[in-house]
PDB file of C-alpha atoms and ligand atoms in Angstrom:
ATOM      1  CA  MET A   1     -24.781   4.499  25.367  1.00  0.00           C
ATOM      2  CA  LYS A   2     -22.452   5.803  22.704  1.00  0.00           C
ATOM      3  CA  GLN A   3     -22.293   3.570  19.651  1.00  0.00           C
ATOM      4  CA  PRO A   4     -19.194   3.552  17.477  1.00  0.00           C
ATOM      5  CA  ILE A   5     -18.640   5.421  14.216  1.00  0.00           C
ATOM      6  CA  GLU A   6     -19.610   2.968  11.470  1.00  0.00           C
ATOM      7  CA  GLY A   7     -17.509   4.226   8.566  1.00  0.00           C
ATOM      8  CA  LEU A   8     -17.708   6.969   5.971  1.00  0.00           C
ATOM      9  CA  HIS A   9     -21.068   8.686   5.444  1.00  0.00           C
ATOM     10  CA  HIS A  10     -20.272  11.163   2.657  1.00  0.00           C
ATOM     11  CA  VAL A  11     -17.525  13.328   1.219  1.00  0.00           C
ATOM     12  CA  THR A  12     -18.292  16.895   0.128  1.00  0.00           C
ATOM     13  CA  ALA A  13     -16.195  18.697  -2.461  1.00  0.00           C
ATOM     14  CA  ILE A  14     -16.287  21.882  -4.508  1.00  0.00           C
ATOM     15  CA  ALA A  15     -16.719  22.072  -8.271  1.00  0.00           C
ATOM     16  CA  ARG A  16     -17.054  24.754 -10.931  1.00  0.00           C
ATOM     17  CA  ASP A  17     -19.475  24.048 -13.803  1.00  0.00           C
ATOM     18  CA  PRO A  18     -22.615  22.200 -12.584  1.00  0.00           C
ATOM     19  CA  GLN A  19     -23.377  20.443 -15.888  1.00  0.00           C
ATOM     20  CA  ALA A  20     -19.768  19.262 -16.249  1.00  0.00           C
ATOM     21  CA  ASN A  21     -20.016  17.872 -12.717  1.00  0.00           C
ATOM     22  CA  VAL A  22     -23.245  15.983 -13.483  1.00  0.00           C
ATOM     23  CA  ASP A  23     -21.812  14.680 -16.765  1.00  0.00           C
ATOM     24  CA  PHE A  24     -18.692  13.342 -15.073  1.00  0.00           C
ATOM     25  CA  TYR A  25     -20.216  11.629 -12.049  1.00  0.00           C
ATOM     26  CA  THR A  26     -23.323  10.195 -13.731  1.00  0.00           C
ATOM     27  CA  GLY A  27     -22.256   9.873 -17.366  1.00  0.00           C
ATOM     28  CA  ILE A  28     -18.665   8.698 -16.888  1.00  0.00           C
ATOM     29  CA  LEU A  29     -18.394   7.175 -13.389  1.00  0.00           C
ATOM     30  CA  GLY A  30     -21.981   5.896 -13.494  1.00  0.00           C
ATOM     31  CA  LEU A  31     -23.135   7.106 -10.087  1.00  0.00           C
ATOM     32  CA  ARG A  32     -26.751   8.072  -9.524  1.00  0.00           C
ATOM     33  CA  LEU A  33     -27.675  11.711  -8.928  1.00  0.00           C
ATOM     34  CA  VAL A  34     -29.744  11.020  -5.803  1.00  0.00           C
ATOM     35  CA  LYS A  35     -30.520  14.582  -4.792  1.00  0.00           C
ATOM     36  CA  LYS A  36     -30.577  17.922  -6.542  1.00  0.00           C
ATOM     37  CA  THR A  37     -30.933  20.598  -3.898  1.00  0.00           C
ATOM     38  CA  VAL A  38     -29.206  23.840  -2.918  1.00  0.00           C
ATOM     39  CA  ASN A  39     -26.532  24.822  -0.460  1.00  0.00           C
ATOM     40  CA  PHE A  40     -28.728  25.685   2.546  1.00  0.00           C
ATOM     41  CA  ASP A  41     -26.260  28.407   3.562  1.00  0.00           C
ATOM     42  CA  ASP A  42     -26.093  29.823   0.001  1.00  0.00           C
ATOM     43  CA  PRO A  43     -29.352  28.924  -1.810  1.00  0.00           C
ATOM     44  CA  GLY A  44     -28.215  30.384  -5.137  1.00  0.00           C
ATOM     45  CA  THR A  45     -25.788  27.445  -5.392  1.00  0.00           C
ATOM     46  CA  TYR A  46     -26.674  23.855  -6.121  1.00  0.00           C
ATOM     47  CA  HIS A  47     -25.865  20.956  -3.829  1.00  0.00           C
ATOM     48  CA  PHE A  48     -25.620  17.690  -5.752  1.00  0.00           C
ATOM     49  CA  TYR A  49     -25.486  14.270  -4.085  1.00  0.00           C
ATOM     50  CA  TYR A  50     -24.279  11.210  -6.009  1.00  0.00           C
ATOM     51  CA  GLY A  51     -24.420   7.633  -4.763  1.00  0.00           C
ATOM     52  CA  ASP A  52     -26.025   4.250  -5.212  1.00  0.00           C
ATOM     53  CA  GLU A  53     -29.738   3.736  -5.930  1.00  0.00           C
ATOM     54  CA  GLN A  54     -30.870   5.044  -2.532  1.00  0.00           C
ATOM     55  CA  GLY A  55     -27.908   7.217  -1.621  1.00  0.00           C
ATOM     56  CA  THR A  56     -26.816   4.760   1.053  1.00  0.00           C
ATOM     57  CA  PRO A  57     -24.374   6.258   3.562  1.00  0.00           C
ATOM     58  CA  GLY A  58     -20.887   5.207   2.533  1.00  0.00           C
ATOM     59  CA  THR A  59     -21.618   5.752  -1.170  1.00  0.00           C
ATOM     60  CA  ILE A  60     -22.347   9.500  -1.223  1.00  0.00           C
ATOM     61  CA  LEU A  61     -20.100  12.087  -2.857  1.00  0.00           C
ATOM     62  CA  THR A  62     -21.572  15.592  -2.795  1.00  0.00           C
ATOM     63  CA  PHE A  63     -20.667  18.859  -4.523  1.00  0.00           C
ATOM     64  CA  PHE A  64     -21.215  22.561  -4.262  1.00  0.00           C
ATOM     65  CA  PRO A  65     -20.698  23.710  -7.867  1.00  0.00           C
ATOM     66  CA  TRP A  66     -19.682  27.362  -8.047  1.00  0.00           C
ATOM     67  CA  PRO A  67     -19.419  28.439 -11.700  1.00  0.00           C
ATOM     68  CA  GLY A  68     -16.218  30.408 -12.205  1.00  0.00           C
ATOM     69  CA  ALA A  69     -14.759  29.523  -8.775  1.00  0.00           C
ATOM     70  CA  ARG A  70     -11.007  29.492  -8.616  1.00  0.00           C
ATOM     71  CA  LEU A  71      -9.145  26.254  -8.086  1.00  0.00           C
ATOM     72  CA  GLY A  72      -7.877  25.279  -4.648  1.00  0.00           C
ATOM     73  CA  THR A  73      -4.508  23.893  -3.605  1.00  0.00           C
ATOM     74  CA  HIS A  74      -4.056  20.219  -2.802  1.00  0.00           C
ATOM     75  CA  GLY A  75      -1.974  19.816   0.324  1.00  0.00           C
ATOM     76  CA  ALA A  76      -1.679  19.210   4.039  1.00  0.00           C
ATOM     77  CA  GLY A  77      -4.685  19.442   6.321  1.00  0.00           C
ATOM     78  CA  GLN A  78      -6.931  18.174   3.565  1.00  0.00           C
ATOM     79  CA  ALA A  79      -8.601  15.040   2.264  1.00  0.00           C
ATOM     80  CA  THR A  80      -6.527  14.604  -0.877  1.00  0.00           C
ATOM     81  CA  ALA A  81      -8.052  11.483  -2.434  1.00  0.00           C
ATOM     82  CA  THR A  82     -11.492   9.881  -2.385  1.00  0.00           C
ATOM     83  CA  ALA A  83     -11.437   6.209  -3.322  1.00  0.00           C
ATOM     84  CA  PHE A  84     -14.298   4.141  -4.729  1.00  0.00           C
ATOM     85  CA  SER A  85     -14.469   0.371  -4.600  1.00  0.00           C
ATOM     86  CA  VAL A  86     -14.931  -1.459  -7.921  1.00  0.00           C
ATOM     87  CA  PRO A  87     -14.959  -5.221  -8.547  1.00  0.00           C
ATOM     88  CA  GLU A  88     -11.699  -7.140  -8.720  1.00  0.00           C
ATOM     89  CA  GLY A  89     -10.690  -7.548 -12.350  1.00  0.00           C
ATOM     90  CA  SER A  90     -12.515  -4.436 -13.594  1.00  0.00           C
ATOM     91  CA  LEU A  91      -9.650  -1.945 -13.713  1.00  0.00           C
ATOM     92  CA  GLY A  92      -8.676  -2.830 -17.293  1.00  0.00           C
ATOM     93  CA  TRP A  93     -12.232  -2.064 -18.385  1.00  0.00           C
ATOM     94  CA  TRP A  94     -12.142   1.222 -16.451  1.00  0.00           C
ATOM     95  CA  ALA A  95      -8.757   2.223 -17.876  1.00  0.00           C
ATOM     96  CA  GLU A  96     -10.065   1.762 -21.401  1.00  0.00           C
ATOM     97  CA  ARG A  97     -13.293   3.665 -20.616  1.00  0.00           C
ATOM     98  CA  LEU A  98     -11.554   6.594 -18.950  1.00  0.00           C
ATOM     99  CA  ASP A  99      -9.070   6.864 -21.814  1.00  0.00           C
ATOM    100  CA  ARG A 100     -11.811   6.751 -24.443  1.00  0.00           C
ATOM    101  CA  LEU A 101     -13.780   9.467 -22.651  1.00  0.00           C
ATOM    102  CA  GLY A 102     -10.754  11.721 -22.318  1.00  0.00           C
ATOM    103  CA  VAL A 103     -10.466  11.532 -18.512  1.00  0.00           C
ATOM    104  CA  ASP A 104      -7.187  12.481 -16.820  1.00  0.00           C
ATOM    105  CA  ALA A 105      -6.301   9.045 -15.396  1.00  0.00           C
ATOM    106  CA  GLU A 106      -3.185   6.976 -14.680  1.00  0.00           C
ATOM    107  CA  ALA A 107      -2.708   3.334 -15.633  1.00  0.00           C
ATOM    108  CA  PRO A 108      -3.678   0.759 -12.969  1.00  0.00           C
ATOM    109  CA  ARG A 109      -0.861   0.093 -10.507  1.00  0.00           C
ATOM    110  CA  LEU A 110      -0.211  -1.571  -7.174  1.00  0.00           C
ATOM    111  CA  ARG A 111      -0.176   0.723  -4.170  1.00  0.00           C
ATOM    112  CA  PRO A 112       3.233   0.403  -2.521  1.00  0.00           C
ATOM    113  CA  GLY A 113       3.028  -1.515   0.747  1.00  0.00           C
ATOM    114  CA  PHE A 114      -0.579  -2.607   0.196  1.00  0.00           C
ATOM    115  CA  ASP A 115      -1.963  -5.524  -1.738  1.00  0.00           C
ATOM    116  CA  GLU A 116      -4.335  -3.453  -3.855  1.00  0.00           C
ATOM    117  CA  GLU A 117      -4.567  -2.257  -7.437  1.00  0.00           C
ATOM    118  CA  VAL A 118      -5.594   1.355  -8.016  1.00  0.00           C
ATOM    119  CA  ILE A 119      -6.418   3.761 -10.833  1.00  0.00           C
ATOM    120  CA  ARG A 120      -5.817   7.374  -9.891  1.00  0.00           C
ATOM    121  CA  LEU A 121      -7.857   9.931 -11.810  1.00  0.00           C
ATOM    122  CA  ARG A 122      -9.029  13.521 -11.674  1.00  0.00           C
ATOM    123  CA  ASP A 123     -12.442  15.010 -12.261  1.00  0.00           C
ATOM    124  CA  PRO A 124     -12.922  18.080 -14.528  1.00  0.00           C
ATOM    125  CA  ASP A 125     -11.919  20.409 -11.667  1.00  0.00           C
ATOM    126  CA  GLY A 126      -8.858  18.383 -10.680  1.00  0.00           C
ATOM    127  CA  LEU A 127     -10.420  16.605  -7.684  1.00  0.00           C
ATOM    128  CA  ALA A 128      -8.323  13.485  -6.988  1.00  0.00           C
ATOM    129  CA  LEU A 129     -10.233  10.207  -7.102  1.00  0.00           C
ATOM    130  CA  GLU A 130      -9.223   6.552  -7.002  1.00  0.00           C
ATOM    131  CA  LEU A 131     -10.813   3.338  -8.203  1.00  0.00           C
ATOM    132  CA  VAL A 132      -9.639   0.462  -6.001  1.00  0.00           C
ATOM    133  CA  ALA A 133     -10.180  -3.145  -7.118  1.00  0.00           C
ATOM    134  CA  ARG A 134     -11.816  -5.073  -4.256  1.00  0.00           C
ATOM    135  CA  ALA A 135     -12.886  -8.682  -4.087  1.00  0.00           C
ATOM    136  CA  GLY A 136     -16.025  -9.428  -2.111  1.00  0.00           C
ATOM    137  CA  ASP A 137     -17.598  -5.979  -1.833  1.00  0.00           C
ATOM    138  CA  THR A 138     -21.202  -7.167  -1.630  1.00  0.00           C
ATOM    139  CA  ARG A 139     -22.868  -3.747  -1.881  1.00  0.00           C
ATOM    140  CA  GLU A 140     -25.374  -3.472  -4.754  1.00  0.00           C
ATOM    141  CA  PRO A 141     -24.280  -0.971  -7.403  1.00  0.00           C
ATOM    142  CA  TRP A 142     -26.494   1.522  -9.245  1.00  0.00           C
ATOM    143  CA  THR A 143     -27.027   0.135 -12.729  1.00  0.00           C
ATOM    144  CA  GLY A 144     -29.420   2.752 -14.114  1.00  0.00           C
ATOM    145  CA  GLY A 145     -26.445   4.589 -15.614  1.00  0.00           C
ATOM    146  CA  PRO A 146     -23.974   3.715 -18.359  1.00  0.00           C
ATOM    147  CA  VAL A 147     -21.739   1.366 -16.320  1.00  0.00           C
ATOM    148  CA  PRO A 148     -22.678  -2.358 -16.226  1.00  0.00           C
ATOM    149  CA  ALA A 149     -23.034  -4.130 -12.867  1.00  0.00           C
ATOM    150  CA  ALA A 150     -19.870  -6.167 -13.453  1.00  0.00           C
ATOM    151  CA  GLN A 151     -17.779  -3.007 -13.339  1.00  0.00           C
ATOM    152  CA  ALA A 152     -19.933  -0.498 -11.446  1.00  0.00           C
ATOM    153  CA  ILE A 153     -18.775   1.434  -8.395  1.00  0.00           C
ATOM    154  CA  ARG A 154     -19.987  -0.181  -5.145  1.00  0.00           C
ATOM    155  CA  GLY A 155     -19.476   2.845  -2.923  1.00  0.00           C
ATOM    156  CA  PHE A 156     -16.531   4.353  -1.125  1.00  0.00           C
ATOM    157  CA  ASP A 157     -13.417   2.363  -0.461  1.00  0.00           C
ATOM    158  CA  GLY A 158     -11.864   5.054   1.732  1.00  0.00           C
ATOM    159  CA  VAL A 159     -10.326   8.489   1.894  1.00  0.00           C
ATOM    160  CA  THR A 160      -6.746   9.712   2.106  1.00  0.00           C
ATOM    161  CA  LEU A 161      -5.831  12.614   4.372  1.00  0.00           C
ATOM    162  CA  THR A 162      -2.542  14.441   3.853  1.00  0.00           C
ATOM    163  CA  ALA A 163      -0.653  15.568   6.935  1.00  0.00           C
ATOM    164  CA  TRP A 164       2.601  17.361   7.683  1.00  0.00           C
ATOM    165  CA  ASN A 165       2.835  15.284  10.858  1.00  0.00           C
ATOM    166  CA  PRO A 166       0.717  12.128  10.555  1.00  0.00           C
ATOM    167  CA  GLU A 167       0.861  11.441  14.308  1.00  0.00           C
ATOM    168  CA  VAL A 168      -1.376  14.466  14.981  1.00  0.00           C
ATOM    169  CA  THR A 169      -4.194  13.210  12.745  1.00  0.00           C
ATOM    170  CA  THR A 170      -3.753   9.524  13.539  1.00  0.00           C
ATOM    171  CA  ALA A 171      -4.022  10.346  17.252  1.00  0.00           C
ATOM    172  CA  VAL A 172      -7.394  11.996  16.621  1.00  0.00           C
ATOM    173  CA  LEU A 173      -8.632   9.004  14.623  1.00  0.00           C
ATOM    174  CA  ARG A 174      -7.363   6.477  17.155  1.00  0.00           C
ATOM    175  CA  ASP A 175      -7.868   8.154  20.517  1.00  0.00           C
ATOM    176  CA  ALA A 176     -10.918  10.358  19.910  1.00  0.00           C
ATOM    177  CA  MET A 177     -12.846   8.551  17.159  1.00  0.00           C
ATOM    178  CA  GLY A 178     -12.323   4.840  17.766  1.00  0.00           C
ATOM    179  CA  PHE A 179     -10.363   3.983  14.608  1.00  0.00           C
ATOM    180  CA  ARG A 180      -7.745   1.227  14.796  1.00  0.00           C
ATOM    181  CA  PRO A 181      -4.602   0.794  12.683  1.00  0.00           C
ATOM    182  CA  ILE A 182      -4.969  -1.909  10.019  1.00  0.00           C
ATOM    183  CA  GLY A 183      -1.940  -1.356   7.791  1.00  0.00           C
ATOM    184  CA  GLU A 184       1.099   0.701   7.038  1.00  0.00           C
ATOM    185  CA  GLY A 185       3.102   1.494   3.896  1.00  0.00           C
ATOM    186  CA  LYS A 186       6.163   3.687   3.431  1.00  0.00           C
ATOM    187  CA  ASP A 187       4.458   6.952   4.327  1.00  0.00           C
ATOM    188  CA  ARG A 188       0.822   5.796   4.516  1.00  0.00           C
ATOM    189  CA  PHE A 189      -0.930   4.829   7.749  1.00  0.00           C
ATOM    190  CA  ARG A 190      -4.227   2.989   7.373  1.00  0.00           C
ATOM    191  CA  PHE A 191      -7.050   3.043   9.926  1.00  0.00           C
ATOM    192  CA  ALA A 192     -10.531   1.576   9.967  1.00  0.00           C
ATOM    193  CA  VAL A 193     -13.641   1.147  12.086  1.00  0.00           C
ATOM    194  CA  GLY A 194     -16.154  -1.701  12.197  1.00  0.00           C
ATOM    195  CA  ASP A 195     -15.363  -4.671   9.992  1.00  0.00           C
ATOM    196  CA  GLY A 196     -12.575  -2.797   8.202  1.00  0.00           C
ATOM    197  CA  GLY A 197     -14.206  -3.447   4.823  1.00  0.00           C
ATOM    198  CA  PRO A 198     -14.781  -0.991   1.952  1.00  0.00           C
ATOM    199  CA  GLY A 199     -16.171   2.316   3.157  1.00  0.00           C
ATOM    200  CA  THR A 200     -14.637   2.069   6.634  1.00  0.00           C
ATOM    201  CA  ARG A 201     -11.022   3.071   6.051  1.00  0.00           C
ATOM    202  CA  VAL A 202      -9.086   6.304   6.374  1.00  0.00           C
ATOM    203  CA  ASP A 203      -5.476   6.580   5.233  1.00  0.00           C
ATOM    204  CA  VAL A 204      -3.167   9.289   6.517  1.00  0.00           C
ATOM    205  CA  VAL A 205      -0.160  10.058   4.322  1.00  0.00           C
ATOM    206  CA  ALA A 206       2.863  11.934   5.611  1.00  0.00           C
ATOM    207  CA  ARG A 207       3.901  14.868   3.393  1.00  0.00           C
ATOM    208  CA  PRO A 208       6.107  17.114   5.549  1.00  0.00           C
ATOM    209  CA  ASP A 209       7.002  19.299   2.551  1.00  0.00           C
ATOM    210  CA  ALA A 210       3.497  19.690   1.079  1.00  0.00           C
ATOM    211  CA  PRO A 211       1.908  23.139   0.822  1.00  0.00           C
ATOM    212  CA  ARG A 212      -1.008  23.807   3.099  1.00  0.00           C
ATOM    213  CA  GLY A 213      -4.158  22.702   1.327  1.00  0.00           C
ATOM    214  CA  HIS A 214      -6.476  25.515   0.332  1.00  0.00           C
ATOM    215  CA  VAL A 215     -10.147  24.618  -0.034  1.00  0.00           C
ATOM    216  CA  ALA A 216     -11.712  25.871  -3.290  1.00  0.00           C
ATOM    217  CA  ALA A 217     -12.812  24.215  -6.543  1.00  0.00           C
ATOM    218  CA  GLY A 218     -11.293  20.788  -7.125  1.00  0.00           C
ATOM    219  CA  THR A 219     -10.756  20.056  -3.433  1.00  0.00           C
ATOM    220  CA  VAL A 220     -12.621  18.265  -0.652  1.00  0.00           C
ATOM    221  CA  HIS A 221     -14.480  20.526   1.757  1.00  0.00           C
ATOM    222  CA  HIS A 222     -15.119  17.936   4.466  1.00  0.00           C
ATOM    223  CA  VAL A 223     -15.363  14.235   5.249  1.00  0.00           C
ATOM    224  CA  ALA A 224     -18.445  12.892   7.063  1.00  0.00           C
ATOM    225  CA  PHE A 225     -18.620   9.732   9.181  1.00  0.00           C
ATOM    226  CA  ARG A 226     -21.665   7.591   9.945  1.00  0.00           C
ATOM    227  CA  LEU A 227     -23.601   7.479  13.183  1.00  0.00           C
ATOM    228  CA  PRO A 228     -26.690   5.278  13.547  1.00  0.00           C
ATOM    229  CA  ASP A 229     -29.014   7.744  15.305  1.00  0.00           C
ATOM    230  CA  ASP A 230     -29.526  11.093  17.017  1.00  0.00           C
ATOM    231  CA  ALA A 231     -28.859   9.844  20.552  1.00  0.00           C
ATOM    232  CA  THR A 232     -25.470   8.554  19.471  1.00  0.00           C
ATOM    233  CA  GLN A 233     -24.740  11.904  17.842  1.00  0.00           C
ATOM    234  CA  VAL A 234     -25.501  13.761  21.087  1.00  0.00           C
ATOM    235  CA  ALA A 235     -23.206  11.399  22.987  1.00  0.00           C
ATOM    236  CA  TRP A 236     -20.381  11.942  20.478  1.00  0.00           C
ATOM    237  CA  HIS A 237     -20.926  15.699  20.608  1.00  0.00           C
ATOM    238  CA  GLU A 238     -20.459  15.683  24.380  1.00  0.00           C
ATOM    239  CA  GLU A 239     -17.438  13.447  24.275  1.00  0.00           C
ATOM    240  CA  LEU A 240     -15.595  15.376  21.551  1.00  0.00           C
ATOM    241  CA  ALA A 241     -16.379  18.718  23.188  1.00  0.00           C
ATOM    242  CA  GLY A 242     -15.057  17.273  26.447  1.00  0.00           C
ATOM    243  CA  GLU A 243     -11.802  16.428  24.686  1.00  0.00           C
ATOM    244  CA  GLY A 244     -11.371  20.021  23.602  1.00  0.00           C
ATOM    245  CA  PHE A 245     -12.718  19.948  20.061  1.00  0.00           C
ATOM    246  CA  ARG A 246     -14.922  22.862  19.028  1.00  0.00           C
ATOM    247  CA  VAL A 247     -17.997  21.002  17.831  1.00  0.00           C
ATOM    248  CA  SER A 248     -20.834  22.750  15.979  1.00  0.00           C
ATOM    249  CA  PRO A 249     -24.425  22.492  17.185  1.00  0.00           C
ATOM    250  CA  VAL A 250     -26.516  19.763  15.538  1.00  0.00           C
ATOM    251  CA  LEU A 251     -27.581  21.028  12.096  1.00  0.00           C
ATOM    252  CA  ASP A 252     -30.563  19.685  10.163  1.00  0.00           C
ATOM    253  CA  ARG A 253     -29.339  18.789   6.684  1.00  0.00           C
ATOM    254  CA  GLN A 254     -32.786  17.374   5.748  1.00  0.00           C
ATOM    255  CA  TYR A 255     -31.431  13.980   4.704  1.00  0.00           C
ATOM    256  CA  PHE A 256     -29.266  13.542   7.823  1.00  0.00           C
ATOM    257  CA  ARG A 257     -28.313  15.557  10.890  1.00  0.00           C
ATOM    258  CA  SER A 258     -24.780  16.821  11.280  1.00  0.00           C
ATOM    259  CA  VAL A 259     -22.181  18.082  13.694  1.00  0.00           C
ATOM    260  CA  TYR A 260     -18.832  19.412  12.488  1.00  0.00           C
ATOM    261  CA  PHE A 261     -15.401  19.709  14.067  1.00  0.00           C
ATOM    262  CA  ARG A 262     -11.891  20.248  12.778  1.00  0.00           C
ATOM    263  CA  GLU A 263      -9.391  17.501  13.537  1.00  0.00           C
ATOM    264  CA  ARG A 264      -6.059  18.741  14.890  1.00  0.00           C
ATOM    265  CA  GLY A 265      -4.304  18.261  11.545  1.00  0.00           C
ATOM    266  CA  GLY A 266      -6.751  20.686   9.918  1.00  0.00           C
ATOM    267  CA  VAL A 267      -9.278  18.508   8.062  1.00  0.00           C
ATOM    268  CA  LEU A 268     -12.944  19.408   8.598  1.00  0.00           C
ATOM    269  CA  PHE A 269     -14.847  16.351   9.859  1.00  0.00           C
ATOM    270  CA  GLU A 270     -18.587  15.823  10.201  1.00  0.00           C
ATOM    271  CA  LEU A 271     -20.550  13.183  12.093  1.00  0.00           C
ATOM    272  CA  ALA A 272     -23.808  12.524  10.213  1.00  0.00           C
ATOM    273  CA  THR A 273     -26.785  10.341  11.105  1.00  0.00           C
ATOM    274  CA  ASP A 274     -27.978   7.580   8.780  1.00  0.00           C
ATOM    275  CA  PRO A 275     -31.624   8.671   9.107  1.00  0.00           C
ATOM    276  CA  PRO A 276     -33.784  10.015   7.630  1.00  0.00           C
ATOM    277  CA  GLY A 277     -32.157   9.456   4.206  1.00  0.00           C
ATOM    278  CA  PHE A 278     -32.838  10.738   0.711  1.00  0.00           C
ATOM    279  CA  ALA A 279     -36.313   9.232   0.264  1.00  0.00           C
ATOM    280  CA  ARG A 280     -37.792  11.618   2.826  1.00  0.00           C
ATOM    281  CA  ASP A 281     -38.956  14.114   0.166  1.00  0.00           C
ATOM    282  CA  GLU A 282     -39.194  12.116  -3.087  1.00  0.00           C
ATOM    283  CA  PRO A 283     -39.678   8.416  -3.905  1.00  0.00           C
ATOM    284  CA  VAL A 284     -36.603   6.229  -4.458  1.00  0.00           C
ATOM    285  CA  ALA A 285     -37.585   5.701  -8.095  1.00  0.00           C
ATOM    286  CA  GLY A 286     -37.523   9.451  -8.711  1.00  0.00           C
ATOM    287  CA  LEU A 287     -34.487  10.477  -6.635  1.00  0.00           C
ATOM    288  CA  GLY A 288     -32.637  13.430  -8.129  1.00  0.00           C
ATOM    289  CA  GLY A 289     -35.338  14.062 -10.691  1.00  0.00           C
ATOM    290  CA  SER A 290     -36.388  17.518  -9.525  1.00  0.00           C
ATOM    291  CA  LEU A 291     -35.054  20.372  -7.434  1.00  0.00           C
ATOM    292  CA  ARG A 292     -35.781  19.691  -3.763  1.00  0.00           C
ATOM    293  CA  LEU A 293     -35.786  22.538  -1.233  1.00  0.00           C
ATOM    294  CA  PRO A 294     -36.091  22.447   2.550  1.00  0.00           C
ATOM    295  CA  PRO A 295     -39.384  23.860   3.887  1.00  0.00           C
ATOM    296  CA  TRP A 296     -37.823  27.191   4.897  1.00  0.00           C
ATOM    297  CA  LEU A 297     -36.657  27.830   1.296  1.00  0.00           C
ATOM    298  CA  GLU A 298     -39.855  26.738  -0.484  1.00  0.00           C
ATOM    299  CA  PRO A 299     -41.297  30.286  -0.386  1.00  0.00           C
ATOM    300  CA  ASP A 300     -38.277  31.402  -2.480  1.00  0.00           C
ATOM    301  CA  ARG A 301     -38.509  28.548  -5.006  1.00  0.00           C
ATOM    302  CA  ALA A 302     -39.354  30.693  -8.049  1.00  0.00           C
ATOM    303  CA  ARG A 303     -36.434  33.041  -7.443  1.00  0.00           C
ATOM    304  CA  ILE A 304     -34.019  30.168  -6.703  1.00  0.00           C
ATOM    305  CA  GLU A 305     -35.021  28.291  -9.870  1.00  0.00           C
ATOM    306  CA  GLU A 306     -34.457  31.446 -11.882  1.00  0.00           C
ATOM    307  CA  ILE A 307     -30.933  31.902 -10.496  1.00  0.00           C
ATOM    308  CA  LEU A 308     -29.751  28.301 -10.833  1.00  0.00           C
ATOM    309  CA  PRO A 309     -28.366  27.196 -14.214  1.00  0.00           C
ATOM    310  CA  LYS A 310     -30.307  24.371 -15.884  1.00  0.00           C
ATOM    311  CA  VAL A 311     -28.668  20.925 -15.603  1.00  0.00           C
ATOM    312  CA  GLU A 312     -29.667  17.485 -16.821  1.00  0.00           C
ATOM    313  CA  VAL A 313     -28.530  13.888 -16.443  1.00  0.00           C
ATOM    314  CA  ARG A 314     -27.658  12.944 -20.021  1.00  0.00           C
ATOM    315  CA  GLU A 315     -25.551  10.671 -22.149  1.00  0.00           C
ATOM    316  CA  VAL A 316     -22.021  12.019 -22.287  1.00  0.00           C
ATOM    317  CA  PRO A 317     -20.640  12.453 -25.792  1.00  0.00           C
ATOM    318  CA  VAL A 318     -17.263  10.891 -26.582  1.00  0.00           C
ATOM    319  CA  PRO A 319     -14.825  13.801 -26.983  1.00  0.00           C
ATOM    320  CA  ARG A 320     -13.471  14.502 -30.460  1.00  0.00           C
ATOM    321  CA  GLY A 321     -10.178  12.706 -30.930  1.00  0.00           C
ATOM    322  CA  GLY A 322     -10.794  10.650 -27.770  1.00  0.00           C
ATOM    323  CA  ALA A 323     -12.391   7.667 -29.489  1.00  0.00           C
ATOM    324  CA  GLN A 324     -10.382   4.865 -31.039  1.00  0.00           C
TER     325      GLN A 324
HETATM  326 ZN1   ZN B   1     -21.448  17.072   4.918  1.00  0.00          ZN
END
């Protein structure tokens, strides 16, 4: 029997400089680099995964860093914000930290129509992120980085999709994917699955005059949703194909298995399995510590390591003029 989608699995975006990407997500936001591998379709490019200690689905933001890539356009048919959940009362601490470290961030503010306080910020490539203050998010944060547990990111809060006509995308979420409406602001329509808590929500914002989003550096490539197992994935594949979506074959991504389809508003979606997870090829204590390759690329390891630029997880220096 087909089990429901359980929430967000991961979000994949495109970056430029790999070291700047590692510095920002580990050294400033305090996520853990849980896997350092390559783009299986382009093994001369890294694929970085950031998340909590184990890379639990619902905490994972991933990047393909292409040095020198041009910047994309934020717009319709795209995931235009990725939101992380942080503890209630921590946004003042975050605002001070982001300012001190020279991050492009707005002051905390209430989201119109919703009872939630948000900091909007951008990563070094202009990718739009949000920190949302949430009471009662019981997920354990990664505390091996520079951010203390009292303020640390718990995982995703949700994503925002931008649409020319929100009804097209909301119909896909509601009728094909089992999401239900849980809130509505002026031009923002909120959906969720499961318990509706952090990591289960998708917002669709109406922007009839927005440009069409163009995927390149600083934009989201796709949004992946959680499925519990392979049998459920096969059932979803059949159902979505039966509803007219062009669904990819099941692809082995080593740490999960994936199918992809484009929702009718243009955003690339993926359905990814929880198993086997990131500990399949290195112990939890050492996640992200060395370059991992799938078996079919191991024979090319020496050449791949020569091509890839060196990166390290390191303490991020306070920018000159940024410190008080
Ligand atoms: Zn993916």
